[in-house]
mmCIF file of C-alpha atoms in Angstrom:
data_model
loop_
_atom_site.group_PDB
_atom_site.id
_atom_site.type_symbol
_atom_site.label_atom_id
_atom_site.label_comp_id
_atom_site.label_asym_id
_atom_site.label_seq_id
_atom_site.Cartn_x
_atom_site.Cartn_y
_atom_site.Cartn_z
ATOM 1 C CA UNK A 22 -23.332 -2.885 -45.394
ATOM 2 C CA UNK A 23 -21.364 -5.885 -46.522
ATOM 3 C CA UNK A 24 -18.135 -4.372 -45.159
ATOM 4 C CA UNK A 25 -19.694 -3.974 -41.680
ATOM 5 C CA UNK A 26 -20.888 -7.575 -41.691
ATOM 6 C CA UNK A 27 -17.460 -8.730 -42.768
ATOM 7 C CA UNK A 28 -15.635 -6.839 -40.035
ATOM 8 C CA UNK A 29 -17.848 -7.982 -37.121
ATOM 9 C CA UNK A 30 -16.654 -11.642 -37.075
ATOM 10 C CA UNK A 31 -13.020 -10.473 -36.980
ATOM 11 C CA UNK A 32 -13.622 -8.003 -34.154
ATOM 12 C CA UNK A 33 -15.434 -10.467 -31.908
ATOM 13 C CA UNK A 34 -12.629 -13.095 -31.836
ATOM 14 C CA UNK A 35 -10.088 -10.317 -31.143
ATOM 15 C CA UNK A 36 -12.134 -9.001 -28.204
ATOM 16 C CA UNK A 37 -12.651 -12.546 -26.934
ATOM 17 C CA UNK A 38 -8.924 -13.267 -27.093
ATOM 18 C CA UNK A 39 -8.153 -10.042 -25.190
ATOM 19 C CA UNK A 40 -10.684 -10.962 -22.506
ATOM 20 C CA UNK A 41 -9.177 -14.440 -22.226
ATOM 21 C CA UNK A 42 -5.667 -13.019 -21.955
ATOM 22 C CA UNK A 43 -6.764 -10.649 -19.156
ATOM 23 C CA UNK A 44 -8.509 -13.483 -17.322
ATOM 24 C CA UNK A 45 -5.426 -15.639 -17.716
ATOM 25 C CA UNK A 46 -3.200 -12.866 -16.360
ATOM 26 C CA UNK A 47 -5.418 -12.425 -13.279
ATOM 27 C CA UNK A 48 -5.549 -16.189 -12.746
ATOM 28 C CA UNK A 49 -1.776 -16.425 -13.002
ATOM 29 C CA UNK A 50 -1.313 -13.487 -10.609
ATOM 30 C CA UNK A 51 -3.463 -15.238 -8.000
ATOM 31 C CA UNK A 52 -2.683 -18.901 -8.623
ATOM 32 C CA UNK A 53 1.108 -18.724 -8.454
ATOM 33 C CA UNK A 54 1.304 -16.891 -5.098
ATOM 34 C CA UNK A 55 -1.281 -19.267 -3.633
ATOM 35 C CA UNK A 56 0.729 -22.261 -4.851
ATOM 36 C CA UNK A 57 3.914 -20.829 -3.339
ATOM 37 C CA UNK A 58 2.224 -20.237 0.022
ATOM 38 C CA UNK A 59 0.750 -23.730 -0.038
ATOM 39 C CA UNK A 60 4.177 -25.308 -0.599
ATOM 40 C CA UNK A 61 5.695 -23.153 2.170
ATOM 41 C CA UNK A 62 2.964 -24.064 4.670
ATOM 42 C CA UNK A 63 3.153 -27.769 3.852
ATOM 43 C CA UNK A 64 6.920 -27.742 4.348
ATOM 44 C CA UNK A 65 6.452 -25.846 7.618
ATOM 45 C CA UNK A 66 3.819 -28.305 8.824
ATOM 46 C CA UNK A 67 6.069 -31.251 8.070
ATOM 47 C CA UNK A 68 9.512 -29.948 9.077
ATOM 48 C CA UNK A 69 8.691 -28.420 12.488
ATOM 49 C CA UNK A 70 7.616 -31.717 14.155
ATOM 50 C CA UNK A 71 10.425 -33.507 12.347
ATOM 51 C CA UNK A 72 12.960 -31.099 13.854
ATOM 52 C CA UNK A 73 11.429 -31.531 17.303
ATOM 53 C CA UNK A 74 10.686 -27.826 17.800
ATOM 54 C CA UNK A 75 8.145 -27.362 20.625
ATOM 55 C CA UNK A 76 4.869 -25.570 19.919
ATOM 56 C CA UNK A 77 5.531 -22.795 22.421
ATOM 57 C CA UNK A 78 8.478 -21.728 20.254
ATOM 58 C CA UNK A 79 7.169 -22.322 16.726
ATOM 59 C CA UNK A 80 3.628 -23.654 16.204
ATOM 60 C CA UNK A 81 2.675 -25.554 13.070
ATOM 61 C CA UNK A 82 0.356 -23.844 10.550
ATOM 62 C CA UNK A 83 -2.585 -26.074 11.445
ATOM 63 C CA UNK A 84 -2.439 -24.829 15.052
ATOM 64 C CA UNK A 85 -2.529 -21.101 14.321
ATOM 65 C CA UNK A 86 -4.999 -21.467 11.456
ATOM 66 C CA UNK A 87 -7.282 -23.309 13.865
ATOM 67 C CA UNK A 88 -6.816 -20.450 16.337
ATOM 68 C CA UNK A 89 -7.510 -17.960 13.577
ATOM 69 C CA UNK A 90 -10.842 -19.677 12.947
ATOM 70 C CA UNK A 91 -11.837 -20.213 16.566
ATOM 71 C CA UNK A 92 -11.065 -16.588 17.541
ATOM 72 C CA UNK A 93 -12.192 -15.142 14.215
ATOM 73 C CA UNK A 94 -14.629 -12.673 15.791
ATOM 74 C CA UNK A 95 -12.003 -11.245 18.143
ATOM 75 C CA UNK A 96 -9.287 -11.113 15.493
ATOM 76 C CA UNK A 97 -11.649 -9.578 12.937
ATOM 77 C CA UNK A 98 -12.633 -6.863 15.388
ATOM 78 C CA UNK A 99 -9.008 -5.890 15.989
ATOM 79 C CA UNK A 100 -8.227 -6.226 12.265
ATOM 80 C CA UNK A 101 -10.847 -3.580 11.488
ATOM 81 C CA UNK A 102 -9.144 -1.193 13.908
ATOM 82 C CA UNK A 103 -5.722 -1.702 12.328
ATOM 83 C CA UNK A 104 -7.156 -1.554 8.810
ATOM 84 C CA UNK A 105 -8.832 1.754 9.602
ATOM 85 C CA UNK A 106 -5.526 3.194 10.807
ATOM 86 C CA UNK A 107 -3.736 1.973 7.683
ATOM 87 C CA UNK A 108 -6.294 3.408 5.264
ATOM 88 C CA UNK A 109 -6.571 6.789 6.990
ATOM 89 C CA UNK A 110 -2.802 7.278 7.294
ATOM 90 C CA UNK A 111 -2.191 6.181 3.706
ATOM 91 C CA UNK A 112 -4.927 8.415 2.277
ATOM 92 C CA UNK A 113 -3.709 11.388 4.312
ATOM 93 C CA UNK A 114 -0.184 10.899 2.949
ATOM 94 C CA UNK A 115 -1.434 10.610 -0.641
ATOM 95 C CA UNK A 116 -3.700 13.658 -0.411
ATOM 96 C CA UNK A 117 -0.940 15.842 1.034
ATOM 97 C CA UNK A 118 2.254 14.569 -0.582
ATOM 98 C CA UNK A 119 1.134 14.401 -4.239
ATOM 99 C CA UNK A 120 -0.021 18.052 -4.500
ATOM 100 C CA UNK A 121 2.936 19.129 -2.376
ATOM 101 C CA UNK A 122 5.292 17.344 -4.779
ATOM 102 C CA UNK A 123 3.800 19.285 -7.693
ATOM 103 C CA UNK A 124 4.070 22.596 -5.818
ATOM 104 C CA UNK A 125 7.695 21.989 -4.829
ATOM 105 C CA UNK A 126 8.664 21.100 -8.406
ATOM 106 C CA UNK A 127 6.774 24.071 -9.850
ATOM 107 C CA UNK A 128 8.159 26.692 -7.422
ATOM 108 C CA UNK A 129 11.946 26.381 -7.391
ATOM 109 C CA UNK A 130 12.434 28.481 -4.276
ATOM 110 C CA UNK A 131 10.264 26.049 -2.316
ATOM 111 C CA UNK A 132 12.400 23.142 -3.447
ATOM 112 C CA UNK A 133 15.480 24.898 -2.057
ATOM 113 C CA UNK A 134 13.795 26.045 1.151
ATOM 114 C CA UNK A 135 11.337 23.299 2.125
ATOM 115 C CA UNK A 136 12.669 20.028 0.701
ATOM 116 C CA UNK A 137 15.841 19.941 2.867
ATOM 117 C CA UNK A 138 13.668 20.479 5.947
ATOM 118 C CA UNK A 139 11.434 17.567 4.904
ATOM 119 C CA UNK A 140 14.483 15.347 4.411
ATOM 120 C CA UNK A 141 15.799 16.354 7.845
ATOM 121 C CA UNK A 142 12.567 15.352 9.581
ATOM 122 C CA UNK A 143 12.451 12.152 7.547
ATOM 123 C CA UNK A 144 15.840 11.137 8.967
ATOM 124 C CA UNK A 145 14.416 11.186 12.490
ATOM 125 C CA UNK A 146 13.507 7.565 13.410
ATOM 126 C CA UNK A 147 9.730 7.266 13.589
ATOM 127 C CA UNK A 148 9.928 4.575 16.265
ATOM 128 C CA UNK A 149 11.819 7.011 18.491
ATOM 129 C CA UNK A 150 9.119 9.686 18.278
ATOM 130 C CA UNK A 151 6.173 7.286 18.531
ATOM 131 C CA UNK A 152 6.103 7.485 22.367
ATOM 132 C CA UNK A 153 5.877 11.257 22.075
ATOM 133 C CA UNK A 154 2.697 10.919 20.044
ATOM 134 C CA UNK A 155 1.164 8.858 22.838
ATOM 135 C CA UNK A 156 2.115 11.520 25.376
ATOM 136 C CA UNK A 157 0.790 14.339 23.208
ATOM 137 C CA UNK A 158 -2.324 12.735 21.719
ATOM 138 C CA UNK A 159 -3.191 9.820 24.023
ATOM 139 C CA UNK A 160 -4.056 6.221 23.179
ATOM 140 C CA UNK A 161 -6.728 6.918 20.577
ATOM 141 C CA UNK A 162 -6.807 6.631 16.814
ATOM 142 C CA UNK A 163 -4.918 9.812 15.888
ATOM 143 C CA UNK A 164 -1.361 8.837 17.022
ATOM 144 C CA UNK A 165 -1.460 5.631 14.932
ATOM 145 C CA UNK A 166 -2.813 7.457 11.903
ATOM 146 C CA UNK A 167 -0.169 10.161 12.298
ATOM 147 C CA UNK A 168 2.658 7.633 12.524
ATOM 148 C CA UNK A 169 1.322 5.797 9.466
ATOM 149 C CA UNK A 170 1.107 9.110 7.632
ATOM 150 C CA UNK A 171 4.734 9.965 8.444
ATOM 151 C CA UNK A 172 5.980 6.621 7.142
ATOM 152 C CA UNK A 173 3.962 6.927 3.910
ATOM 153 C CA UNK A 174 4.546 10.625 3.280
ATOM 154 C CA UNK A 175 8.168 10.729 2.125
ATOM 155 C CA UNK A 176 8.145 7.857 -0.433
ATOM 156 C CA UNK A 177 5.017 9.274 -2.055
ATOM 157 C CA UNK A 178 6.441 12.807 -2.048
ATOM 158 C CA UNK A 179 9.736 11.789 -3.673
ATOM 159 C CA UNK A 180 7.951 9.667 -6.290
ATOM 160 C CA UNK A 181 5.556 12.532 -7.071
ATOM 161 C CA UNK A 182 8.400 15.020 -7.462
ATOM 162 C CA UNK A 183 10.236 12.623 -9.765
ATOM 163 C CA UNK A 184 7.101 12.095 -11.842
ATOM 164 C CA UNK A 185 6.343 15.794 -12.256
ATOM 165 C CA UNK A 186 9.970 16.454 -13.212
ATOM 166 C CA UNK A 187 10.051 13.624 -15.771
ATOM 167 C CA UNK A 188 7.882 15.406 -18.349
ATOM 168 C CA UNK A 189 9.806 16.778 -21.312
ATOM 169 C CA UNK A 190 9.803 20.574 -21.298
ATOM 170 C CA UNK A 191 9.122 20.569 -25.038
ATOM 171 C CA UNK A 192 5.727 19.019 -24.355
ATOM 172 C CA UNK A 193 4.872 21.932 -22.056
ATOM 173 C CA UNK A 194 5.971 24.396 -24.723
ATOM 174 C CA UNK A 195 3.742 22.601 -27.214
ATOM 175 C CA UNK A 196 0.685 22.748 -24.956
ATOM 176 C CA UNK A 197 1.227 26.456 -24.333
ATOM 177 C CA UNK A 198 1.546 27.136 -28.049
ATOM 178 C CA UNK A 199 -1.780 25.352 -28.572
ATOM 179 C CA UNK A 200 -3.478 27.625 -26.050
ATOM 180 C CA UNK A 201 -3.915 25.143 -23.190
ATOM 181 C CA UNK A 202 -4.464 26.662 -19.774
ATOM 182 C CA UNK A 203 -2.377 25.763 -16.745
ATOM 183 C CA UNK A 204 -5.213 23.616 -15.382
ATOM 184 C CA UNK A 205 -5.641 21.771 -18.704
ATOM 185 C CA UNK A 206 -1.912 21.148 -18.904
ATOM 186 C CA UNK A 207 -1.897 19.788 -15.355
ATOM 187 C CA UNK A 208 -4.943 17.589 -15.844
ATOM 188 C CA UNK A 209 -4.305 16.186 -19.303
ATOM 189 C CA UNK A 210 -0.501 16.224 -19.557
ATOM 190 C CA UNK A 211 1.430 16.513 -16.303
ATOM 191 C CA UNK A 212 -0.641 14.241 -14.048
ATOM 192 C CA UNK A 213 -0.969 11.356 -16.582
ATOM 193 C CA UNK A 214 2.773 11.549 -17.274
ATOM 194 C CA UNK A 215 3.561 11.413 -13.543
ATOM 195 C CA UNK A 216 1.133 8.647 -12.581
ATOM 196 C CA UNK A 217 3.637 5.842 -13.213
ATOM 197 C CA UNK A 218 6.063 7.351 -10.708
ATOM 198 C CA UNK A 219 3.303 8.291 -8.262
ATOM 199 C CA UNK A 220 1.980 4.745 -8.121
ATOM 200 C CA UNK A 221 5.490 3.421 -7.591
ATOM 201 C CA UNK A 222 5.658 5.567 -4.469
ATOM 202 C CA UNK A 223 2.159 4.567 -3.407
ATOM 203 C CA UNK A 224 3.047 0.885 -3.643
ATOM 204 C CA UNK A 225 6.045 1.424 -1.369
ATOM 205 C CA UNK A 226 3.895 3.455 1.005
ATOM 206 C CA UNK A 227 1.273 0.691 1.095
ATOM 207 C CA UNK A 228 3.921 -1.597 2.607
ATOM 208 C CA UNK A 229 5.033 1.027 5.133
ATOM 209 C CA UNK A 230 1.450 1.795 6.153
ATOM 210 C CA UNK A 231 0.959 -1.502 7.979
ATOM 211 C CA UNK A 232 4.301 -1.049 9.741
ATOM 212 C CA UNK A 233 3.314 2.401 10.967
ATOM 213 C CA UNK A 234 -0.012 1.228 12.344
ATOM 214 C CA UNK A 235 1.500 -1.759 14.158
ATOM 215 C CA UNK A 236 4.356 0.289 15.651
ATOM 216 C CA UNK A 237 1.852 2.838 16.905
ATOM 217 C CA UNK A 238 -0.194 0.074 18.524
ATOM 218 C CA UNK A 239 2.930 -1.390 20.105
ATOM 219 C CA UNK A 240 3.714 1.904 21.802
ATOM 220 C CA UNK A 241 0.251 2.463 23.215
ATOM 221 C CA UNK A 242 -3.152 1.084 22.280
ATOM 222 C CA UNK A 243 -6.141 -0.764 23.648
ATOM 223 C CA UNK A 244 -7.267 -2.240 20.318
ATOM 224 C CA UNK A 245 -5.786 -3.432 17.046
ATOM 225 C CA UNK A 246 -3.637 -6.309 15.852
ATOM 226 C CA UNK A 247 -0.528 -4.788 17.443
ATOM 227 C CA UNK A 248 -2.277 -4.699 20.799
ATOM 228 C CA UNK A 249 -3.418 -8.289 20.315
ATOM 229 C CA UNK A 250 0.137 -9.318 19.418
ATOM 230 C CA UNK A 251 1.458 -7.786 22.617
ATOM 231 C CA UNK A 252 -1.245 -9.561 24.603
ATOM 232 C CA UNK A 253 -0.334 -12.868 23.022
ATOM 233 C CA UNK A 254 3.351 -12.251 23.732
ATOM 234 C CA UNK A 255 2.630 -11.531 27.403
ATOM 235 C CA UNK A 256 0.995 -14.954 27.799
ATOM 236 C CA UNK A 257 3.366 -16.749 25.387
ATOM 237 C CA UNK A 258 0.308 -17.614 23.280
ATOM 238 C CA UNK A 259 2.174 -18.502 20.093
ATOM 239 C CA UNK A 260 -0.872 -19.669 18.071
ATOM 240 C CA UNK A 261 -2.560 -16.324 18.750
ATOM 241 C CA UNK A 262 0.579 -14.419 17.768
ATOM 242 C CA UNK A 263 0.878 -16.225 14.450
ATOM 243 C CA UNK A 264 -2.866 -15.934 13.826
ATOM 244 C CA UNK A 265 -2.514 -12.154 14.214
ATOM 245 C CA UNK A 266 0.464 -12.164 11.853
ATOM 246 C CA UNK A 267 -1.593 -14.028 9.257
ATOM 247 C CA UNK A 268 -4.433 -11.511 9.644
ATOM 248 C CA UNK A 269 -1.997 -8.615 9.303
ATOM 249 C CA UNK A 270 -0.456 -10.178 6.193
ATOM 250 C CA UNK A 271 -3.896 -10.601 4.635
ATOM 251 C CA UNK A 272 -4.663 -6.940 5.313
ATOM 252 C CA UNK A 273 -1.396 -5.895 3.687
ATOM 253 C CA UNK A 274 -1.967 -8.104 0.647
ATOM 254 C CA UNK A 275 -5.527 -6.834 0.211
ATOM 255 C CA UNK A 276 -4.375 -3.228 0.495
ATOM 256 C CA UNK A 277 -1.594 -3.782 -2.053
ATOM 257 C CA UNK A 278 -4.065 -5.311 -4.513
ATOM 258 C CA UNK A 279 -6.387 -2.343 -4.024
ATOM 259 C CA UNK A 280 -3.555 0.023 -4.956
ATOM 260 C CA UNK A 281 -2.761 -2.138 -7.997
ATOM 261 C CA UNK A 282 -6.416 -2.104 -9.016
ATOM 262 C CA UNK A 283 -6.559 1.673 -8.693
ATOM 263 C CA UNK A 284 -3.506 1.908 -10.923
ATOM 264 C CA UNK A 285 -5.236 -0.190 -13.588
ATOM 265 C CA UNK A 286 -8.340 2.018 -13.407
ATOM 266 C CA UNK A 287 -6.484 5.338 -13.565
ATOM 267 C CA UNK A 288 -3.898 4.206 -16.149
ATOM 268 C CA UNK A 289 -5.856 2.244 -18.779
ATOM 269 C CA UNK A 290 -3.204 2.957 -21.429
ATOM 270 C CA UNK A 291 -0.835 0.593 -19.608
ATOM 271 C CA UNK A 292 -3.179 -2.377 -19.611
ATOM 272 C CA UNK A 293 -1.717 -5.403 -21.341
ATOM 273 C CA UNK A 294 -3.796 -7.279 -23.875
#
């Protein structure tokens, strides 16, 4: 009884210090980027008029942030369209490429037969085949999602294959000697060991996802931030163009943080503090 009472005061300060360190890490991760952006925007706001650059070439931040607020309903509506394309294409790539990476690594003949074909199709420029998607599938949602999927597929596949290969064969021998089934080995050994590599590929794919959606909207669309960018370019509406770029950047940042948060949830053994 006395030992339990003695240990409680030491555990509580340790837990409190860990919570404070996590809060400090999150604060630092948010505060420093915000400070950097603030310095960049202030320099932009001050240097553009000083250099005599006209607004129709390069507007100051106050102009396109004002436009972002005044047209917030319109921009938000098109942001939802682009965000939907990004999420669907990214999820499709993750759902297909991660299991496919495991299958290719597990079946050697597939690695020799299928992987070179995948690399060949990856070398085809996606921008060049984007107009074909419009011809084949029209101006709807599917061509943008498909283009986003193609840009996200290969980085996630290569990262997944690397992760599933990285496990020491002696660990697999040990699990077999202990009577673990193939499913148990996959769930408790192979997938956790590969998650670090898989999330590296997912983070790269999260950046490519926004590019795929915007390129698809450039080729043919009637909604989305890419469509709104083209409309602003047609009328030389520079504040609208930069407001759309800010909205697209916010979507990309939010999506990247969501992937980082998922990594923290699925890989608790890598949490610091």
